[in-house]
Coordinates of C-alpha atoms in Angstrom, one line a residue:
X1 CA 0.0 0.0 0.0
X2 CA 1.3 3.4 -1.0
X3 CA 2.1 5.8 2.0
X4 CA -0.6 8.3 2.8
X5 CA 0.6 11.7 1.7
X6 CA -0.2 14.4 4.3
X7 CA 0.7 18.0 3.7
X8 CA 0.8 20.6 6.5
X9 CA 0.3 24.2 5.6
X10 CA 1.0 27.1 8.0
X11 CA 2.6 30.5 8.0
X12 CA 2.8 32.3 11.3
X13 CA 4.8 31.6 14.5
X14 CA 1.8 30.6 16.6
X15 CA 0.8 28.1 13.9
X16 CA 4.4 26.8 13.7
X17 CA 4.5 26.2 17.5
X18 CA 1.3 24.2 17.4
X19 CA 2.0 22.4 14.2
X20 CA 5.6 21.5 14.8
X21 CA 5.0 18.6 17.1
X22 CA 2.4 17.3 14.6
X23 CA 4.9 17.5 11.7
X24 CA 7.5 15.6 13.8
X25 CA 4.9 13.0 14.8
X26 CA 3.7 12.6 11.1
X27 CA 7.3 12.1 10.0
X28 CA 7.8 9.3 12.6
X29 CA 4.6 7.4 11.8
X30 CA 4.9 4.4 9.5
X31 CA 2.7 4.6 6.4
X32 CA 2.6 8.4 6.2
X33 CA 4.6 10.6 3.8
X34 CA 4.7 14.0 5.4
X35 CA 5.1 17.1 3.3
X36 CA 5.6 20.5 5.0
X37 CA 4.6 23.8 3.3
X38 CA 5.0 27.2 4.9
X39 CA 3.6 30.4 3.5
X40 CA 5.9 32.8 5.3
X41 CA 3.0 35.0 6.5
X42 CA 5.4 35.8 9.3
X43 CA 9.0 35.6 8.3
X44 CA 11.6 35.9 11.1
X45 CA 9.3 34.7 13.8
X46 CA 8.2 31.7 11.8
X47 CA 11.8 30.8 10.9
X48 CA 12.9 30.9 14.5
X49 CA 10.2 28.5 15.6
X50 CA 11.0 26.1 12.7
X51 CA 14.7 26.2 13.8
X52 CA 13.9 25.3 17.4
X53 CA 11.9 22.2 16.4
X54 CA 14.4 21.3 13.7
X55 CA 11.9 21.5 10.8
X56 CA 13.0 22.2 7.2
X57 CA 9.9 22.9 5.0
X58 CA 9.6 21.2 1.7
X59 CA 8.0 24.3 0.2
X60 CA 8.2 27.9 1.2
X61 CA 5.9 30.5 -0.5
X62 CA 7.7 33.5 1.1
X63 CA 4.6 35.7 0.7
X64 CA 5.4 38.3 3.4
X65 CA 5.6 41.9 2.2
X66 CA 6.0 45.2 4.1
X67 CA 2.7 46.5 5.1
X68 CA 0.9 43.5 3.8
X69 CA -2.9 43.5 3.8
X70 CA -5.2 40.7 4.7
X71 CA -6.2 40.5 1.0
X72 CA -2.6 40.3 -0.2
X73 CA -1.9 37.5 2.3
X74 CA -4.9 35.4 1.0
X75 CA -4.3 36.1 -2.7
X76 CA -0.6 35.4 -2.6
X77 CA -1.2 32.2 -0.6
X78 CA -3.8 31.0 -3.1
X79 CA -1.6 31.8 -6.0
X80 CA 1.5 30.1 -4.4
X81 CA -0.4 27.0 -3.4
X82 CA -1.6 26.3 -6.9
X83 CA 1.8 25.0 -8.1
X84 CA 2.6 23.3 -4.7
X85 CA -0.6 21.3 -4.6
X86 CA -0.3 20.3 -8.2
X87 CA 3.3 19.1 -7.7
X88 CA 2.9 17.5 -4.3
X89 CA -0.5 16.0 -4.9
X90 CA -1.3 15.3 -1.2
X91 CA -4.2 13.0 -0.1
X92 CA -4.9 15.4 2.8
X93 CA -3.9 19.0 3.7
X94 CA -3.8 20.0 7.4
X95 CA -4.3 23.6 8.4
X96 CA -4.3 25.1 11.8
X97 CA -6.4 27.5 13.7
X98 CA -7.6 30.8 12.4
X99 CA -5.0 32.8 10.4
X100 CA -5.3 34.1 6.9
X101 CA -2.9 31.3 5.9
X102 CA -5.3 28.8 7.4
X103 CA -8.3 30.1 5.4
X104 CA -6.4 30.4 2.2
X105 CA -4.8 27.0 2.6
X106 CA -8.2 25.4 3.1
X107 CA -9.8 27.3 0.2
X108 CA -6.9 26.4 -2.2
X109 CA -7.2 22.7 -1.2
X110 CA -10.9 22.8 -1.8
X111 CA -10.3 24.3 -5.3
X112 CA -8.0 21.3 -5.9
X113 CA -10.5 18.8 -4.5
X114 CA -8.1 17.8 -1.8
X115 CA -9.5 16.8 1.6
X116 CA -8.8 19.3 4.4
X117 CA -8.2 18.5 8.1
X118 CA -8.6 21.4 10.5
X119 CA -6.4 21.3 13.6
X120 CA -7.7 23.4 16.5
X121 CA -11.3 23.3 15.1
X122 CA -14.4 24.6 16.7
X123 CA -13.3 27.7 18.6
X124 CA -15.9 30.5 18.5
X125 CA -16.7 33.9 20.0
X126 CA -19.7 34.3 17.8
X127 CA -18.6 37.9 17.0
X128 CA -17.3 38.0 13.5
X129 CA -15.2 41.1 14.2
X130 CA -13.7 39.9 17.5
X131 CA -11.1 38.5 17.1
X132 CA -10.7 40.0 13.6
X133 CA -10.2 38.4 11.1
X134 CA -9.7 35.2 13.1
X135 CA -13.3 34.5 13.9
X136 CA -14.4 34.4 10.3
X137 CA -11.2 32.6 9.2
X138 CA -11.8 29.6 11.5
X139 CA -15.6 29.5 10.7
X140 CA -15.0 29.5 7.0
X141 CA -12.2 26.9 7.4
X142 CA -14.6 24.7 9.3
X143 CA -17.0 24.8 6.3
X144 CA -14.2 23.8 4.0
X145 CA -12.9 20.9 6.1
X146 CA -13.7 17.2 6.1
X147 CA -11.8 16.4 9.3
X148 CA -12.1 18.5 12.4
X149 CA -9.7 18.1 15.3
X150 CA -11.1 19.9 18.4
X151 CA -9.1 20.7 21.5
X152 CA -12.1 20.3 23.8
X153 CA -15.6 18.9 24.0
X154 CA -17.0 22.4 23.9
X155 CA -15.4 23.0 20.5
X156 CA -17.2 19.8 19.3
X157 CA -20.5 21.3 20.6
X158 CA -19.9 24.5 18.7
X159 CA -19.4 22.6 15.5
X160 CA -22.5 20.5 16.1
X161 CA -24.6 23.7 16.5
X162 CA -23.4 24.7 13.0
X163 CA -24.5 21.4 11.6
X164 CA -21.0 19.8 11.6
X165 CA -21.0 16.5 13.4
X166 CA -19.3 13.9 11.1
X167 CA -15.6 13.2 11.4
X168 CA -15.2 15.5 14.5
X169 CA -12.6 14.3 17.0
X170 CA -11.7 15.7 20.4
X171 CA -7.9 15.5 20.7
X172 CA -6.6 18.1 23.1
X173 CA -4.5 20.9 21.9
X174 CA -1.1 20.3 20.2
X175 CA 0.5 23.2 22.0
X176 CA 0.6 21.0 25.1
X177 CA 2.5 18.5 23.0
X178 CA 4.9 21.3 21.9
X179 CA 5.8 22.2 25.5
X180 CA 7.3 18.8 26.1
X181 CA 10.0 19.9 23.6
X182 CA 10.5 23.4 25.0
X183 CA 10.2 23.6 28.8
X184 CA 13.3 22.5 30.7
X185 CA 14.2 22.8 34.4
X186 CA 17.8 23.9 33.6
X187 CA 16.9 26.2 30.7
X188 CA 19.4 29.1 30.2
X189 CA 17.9 32.3 28.8
X190 CA 19.7 33.9 25.9
X191 CA 18.3 37.4 26.8
X192 CA 20.3 39.2 29.5
X193 CA 17.2 40.8 30.8
X194 CA 15.6 37.4 31.4
X195 CA 18.7 36.0 33.0
X196 CA 18.8 39.0 35.4
X197 CA 15.1 38.7 36.3
X198 CA 15.5 35.0 37.2
X199 CA 17.3 35.7 40.5
X200 CA 16.2 39.2 41.5
X201 CA 13.7 38.1 44.1
X202 CA 10.8 40.0 42.5
X203 CA 7.7 38.5 40.9
X204 CA 7.5 38.5 37.1
X205 CA 4.4 39.3 35.1
X206 CA 4.5 38.3 31.5
X207 CA 2.5 40.7 29.3
X208 CA 1.5 40.3 25.6
X209 CA -0.9 42.6 23.8
X210 CA -1.2 42.9 20.0
X211 CA -4.7 42.1 18.9
X212 CA -6.2 44.3 16.2
X213 CA -9.4 44.8 18.1
X214 CA -7.4 46.3 21.0
X215 CA -5.9 49.0 18.9
X216 CA -6.8 52.5 20.0
X217 CA -8.3 53.2 23.5
X218 CA -8.3 49.5 24.7
X219 CA -4.5 49.3 24.2
X220 CA -4.0 52.6 26.0
X221 CA -6.1 51.4 28.9
X222 CA -4.0 48.2 29.1
X223 CA -0.7 50.2 29.1
X224 CA -2.0 52.6 31.7
X225 CA -3.0 49.7 33.9
X226 CA 0.5 48.3 33.7
X227 CA 1.9 51.7 34.9
X228 CA -0.5 51.5 37.8
X229 CA 0.6 48.0 38.7
X230 CA 4.3 48.5 38.8
X231 CA 3.9 51.8 40.6
X232 CA 1.8 50.2 43.4
X233 CA 3.7 46.9 43.6
X234 CA 7.5 47.4 44.0
X235 CA 8.2 43.7 44.0
X236 CA 6.9 43.2 40.5
X237 CA 8.6 43.3 37.1
X238 CA 6.7 43.3 33.9
X239 CA 8.2 41.7 30.8
X240 CA 6.6 42.6 27.5
X241 CA 7.8 41.0 24.3
X242 CA 6.5 43.7 21.9
X243 CA 5.0 42.5 18.7
X244 CA 6.9 43.7 15.6
X245 CA 3.8 45.4 14.1
X246 CA 4.4 49.2 13.8
X247 CA 0.9 49.8 15.0
X248 CA 1.8 48.1 18.3
X249 CA 5.3 49.5 18.7
X250 CA 4.4 53.1 18.0
X251 CA 2.0 53.0 21.0
X252 CA 3.8 50.8 23.4
X253 CA 7.3 52.4 23.5
X254 CA 6.1 56.0 24.2
X255 CA 3.8 54.7 26.9
X256 CA 6.1 52.2 28.7
X257 CA 9.6 52.9 27.4
X258 CA 10.7 54.9 30.5
X259 CA 8.8 53.1 33.2
X260 CA 11.0 51.4 35.8
X261 CA 10.6 47.6 36.1
X262 CA 8.8 47.4 32.8
X263 CA 11.1 45.5 30.3
X264 CA 10.2 46.0 26.6
X265 CA 12.0 43.3 24.6
X266 CA 11.9 41.9 21.1
X267 CA 9.6 38.9 20.5
X268 CA 11.0 35.7 22.0
X269 CA 11.7 32.4 20.4
X270 CA 9.2 29.8 21.5
X271 CA 11.6 28.1 23.9
X272 CA 12.4 31.3 25.7
X273 CA 8.7 32.3 25.8
X274 CA 7.6 29.0 27.3
X275 CA 10.4 28.9 29.9
X276 CA 9.7 32.6 30.8
X277 CA 6.1 31.7 31.3
X278 CA 7.1 28.7 33.5
X279 CA 9.0 31.1 35.7
X280 CA 6.4 33.9 35.8
X281 CA 4.0 34.6 38.6
X282 CA 1.2 35.7 36.3
X283 CA 0.3 36.2 32.7
X284 CA -1.6 39.2 31.2
X285 CA -2.4 38.6 27.6
X286 CA -4.8 39.1 24.6
X287 CA -3.2 36.1 22.9
X288 CA -5.1 32.9 22.4
X289 CA -2.2 30.4 22.8
X290 CA -1.1 31.7 26.2
X291 CA -4.5 30.9 27.6
X292 CA -3.8 27.3 26.8
X293 CA -0.1 27.1 27.6
X294 CA 0.2 28.9 31.0
X295 CA -2.4 26.7 32.8
X296 CA -0.3 23.6 32.0
X297 CA 2.5 25.3 34.0
X298 CA 0.3 26.3 36.9
X299 CA 0.4 30.0 36.0
X300 CA -2.8 32.1 36.3
X301 CA -3.9 34.0 33.2
X302 CA -5.9 37.3 33.0
X303 CA -7.2 37.8 29.4
X304 CA -7.1 41.4 28.1
X305 CA -10.1 41.0 25.8
X306 CA -13.9 41.4 26.1
X307 CA -14.5 37.8 25.1
X308 CA -12.6 34.6 24.6
X309 CA -13.0 31.6 22.2
X310 CA -11.6 29.5 25.0
X311 CA -14.3 29.4 27.7
X312 CA -13.2 26.0 28.9
X313 CA -10.2 27.7 30.7
X314 CA -12.6 30.2 32.3
X315 CA -14.9 27.4 33.5
X316 CA -11.9 25.4 34.8
X317 CA -10.7 28.5 36.7
X318 CA -7.2 28.7 35.1
X319 CA -8.2 31.9 33.3
X320 CA -10.2 35.0 34.1
X321 CA -11.5 37.7 31.8
X322 CA -10.0 41.1 32.8
X323 CA -11.4 43.0 29.8
X324 CA -9.8 46.2 28.4
X325 CA -10.7 48.7 31.1
X326 CA -7.9 50.2 33.1
X327 CA -9.4 49.9 36.6
X328 CA -10.7 46.3 36.0
X329 CA -7.2 45.1 34.8
X330 CA -5.6 46.8 37.8
X331 CA -8.1 45.4 40.3
X332 CA -7.9 41.8 39.1
X333 CA -4.1 41.9 38.9
X334 CA -3.9 43.4 42.4
X335 CA -6.1 40.6 43.8
X336 CA -3.8 37.9 42.5
X337 CA -0.7 39.8 43.8
X338 CA -2.2 40.2 47.3
X339 CA -4.4 37.2 47.9
X340 CA -2.8 33.8 48.2
X341 CA -6.2 32.2 48.3
X342 CA -7.2 33.7 44.9
X343 CA -3.8 32.9 43.4
X344 CA -3.7 29.3 44.5
X345 CA -7.3 28.7 43.4
X346 CA -6.3 29.6 39.8
X347 CA -2.8 28.1 39.8
X348 CA -4.0 24.7 41.0
X349 CA -6.9 24.3 38.6
X350 CA -6.7 21.5 36.0
X351 CA -5.8 22.5 32.5
X352 CA -8.7 21.5 30.1
X353 CA -6.6 21.6 27.0
X354 CA -4.8 18.3 26.9
X355 CA -2.4 15.7 28.2
X356 CA 0.4 16.0 25.6
X357 CA -1.0 13.3 23.2
X358 CA -3.0 15.4 20.8
X359 CA -0.7 14.6 17.9
X360 CA -1.1 10.9 18.3
X361 CA -4.9 11.2 18.4
X362 CA -4.9 13.3 15.3
X363 CA -2.8 10.9 13.3
X364 CA -4.9 7.9 14.5
X365 CA -8.0 9.8 13.3
X366 CA -6.4 10.5 9.9
X367 CA -5.5 6.8 9.4
X368 CA -9.0 5.8 10.4
X369 CA -10.5 8.2 7.9
X370 CA -8.5 6.5 5.1
X371 CA -9.3 3.0 6.3
X372 CA -5.8 2.3 7.7
X373 CA -6.6 1.9 11.4
X374 CA -9.3 1.7 14.0
X375 CA -11.3 4.6 15.4
X376 CA -9.0 6.6 17.7
X377 CA -9.6 7.3 21.4
X378 CA -10.5 10.9 22.2
X379 CA -9.4 13.4 24.9
X380 CA -11.8 13.3 27.8
X381 CA -10.7 16.6 29.3
X382 CA -9.6 15.0 32.6

């Protein structure tokens, strides 16, 4: 029997982090020919993640351009994938999550009548403009996909409510698999700032904020709250890896650049980010991935958004919604910095996103779909 040819398509650093362990697992599984294609929607950040996991793509579309628009990302990906899909002729294309690469990869595969598998399927906020454009990207990708790999049971319910019930599998999230490669007890930070923080006796708060829907007053509220926090709590350092987007940098550096104990640094490689998270006291973020990663390390998360497509973490108690108002962000952070009861309640909650075996479950489901194995076990959330 000919090997099953499975192509992974991704283009941003968050996608690379979550797809990397799946690529490695596909390459190790007998009976599968794994082909890796990256779009380069992110360039430097994507490349650094690939290097850490030791992945060399078979195809690289290199679509990134200065000031690229959403339309240009999608159109350049569609155009680039035409030749790649014709040449590689995969049996299945796997896309991840909710980026413009994700949507374009699924759409191109549909045009070529190639089956699509959606990793991290079923996340929803039910607000098409928040997060933007991610909510519509993942919804449209779900409509184009034949296999749906959901991190949690709630994601499966979301798809069922949309009429998608066939070939849906609850697998856990592959990011938990990825952390088995990156988090190490004896990790040595490359960044001098992070090396110094490790032993200074203060508590570290990891901050990330870059979402488009937070541009403008919400971002200013977040930054003002950070100033309030470090002013009030002298035993706290804030580390903010600032996104490379000019829209983010032009606001963040004037607001926080001269604030004592706020450390504005370049985006971190995934291994440094995961290990910084492991050594942090608290995470403040508008990122999706950190809501999944930090709980597996026992680190509470406050989400700097009005809603989340990851309600499982809120229900489990590992995550709380802080919103984008200055006072609310300050109050919720202050509570975790002053109340050991509140802190321990969050830090000891069970992570609902997986046990580190999502990749195996996904591959087992693929082989089942192509009549090459039995129906896989699913993640129970326990």
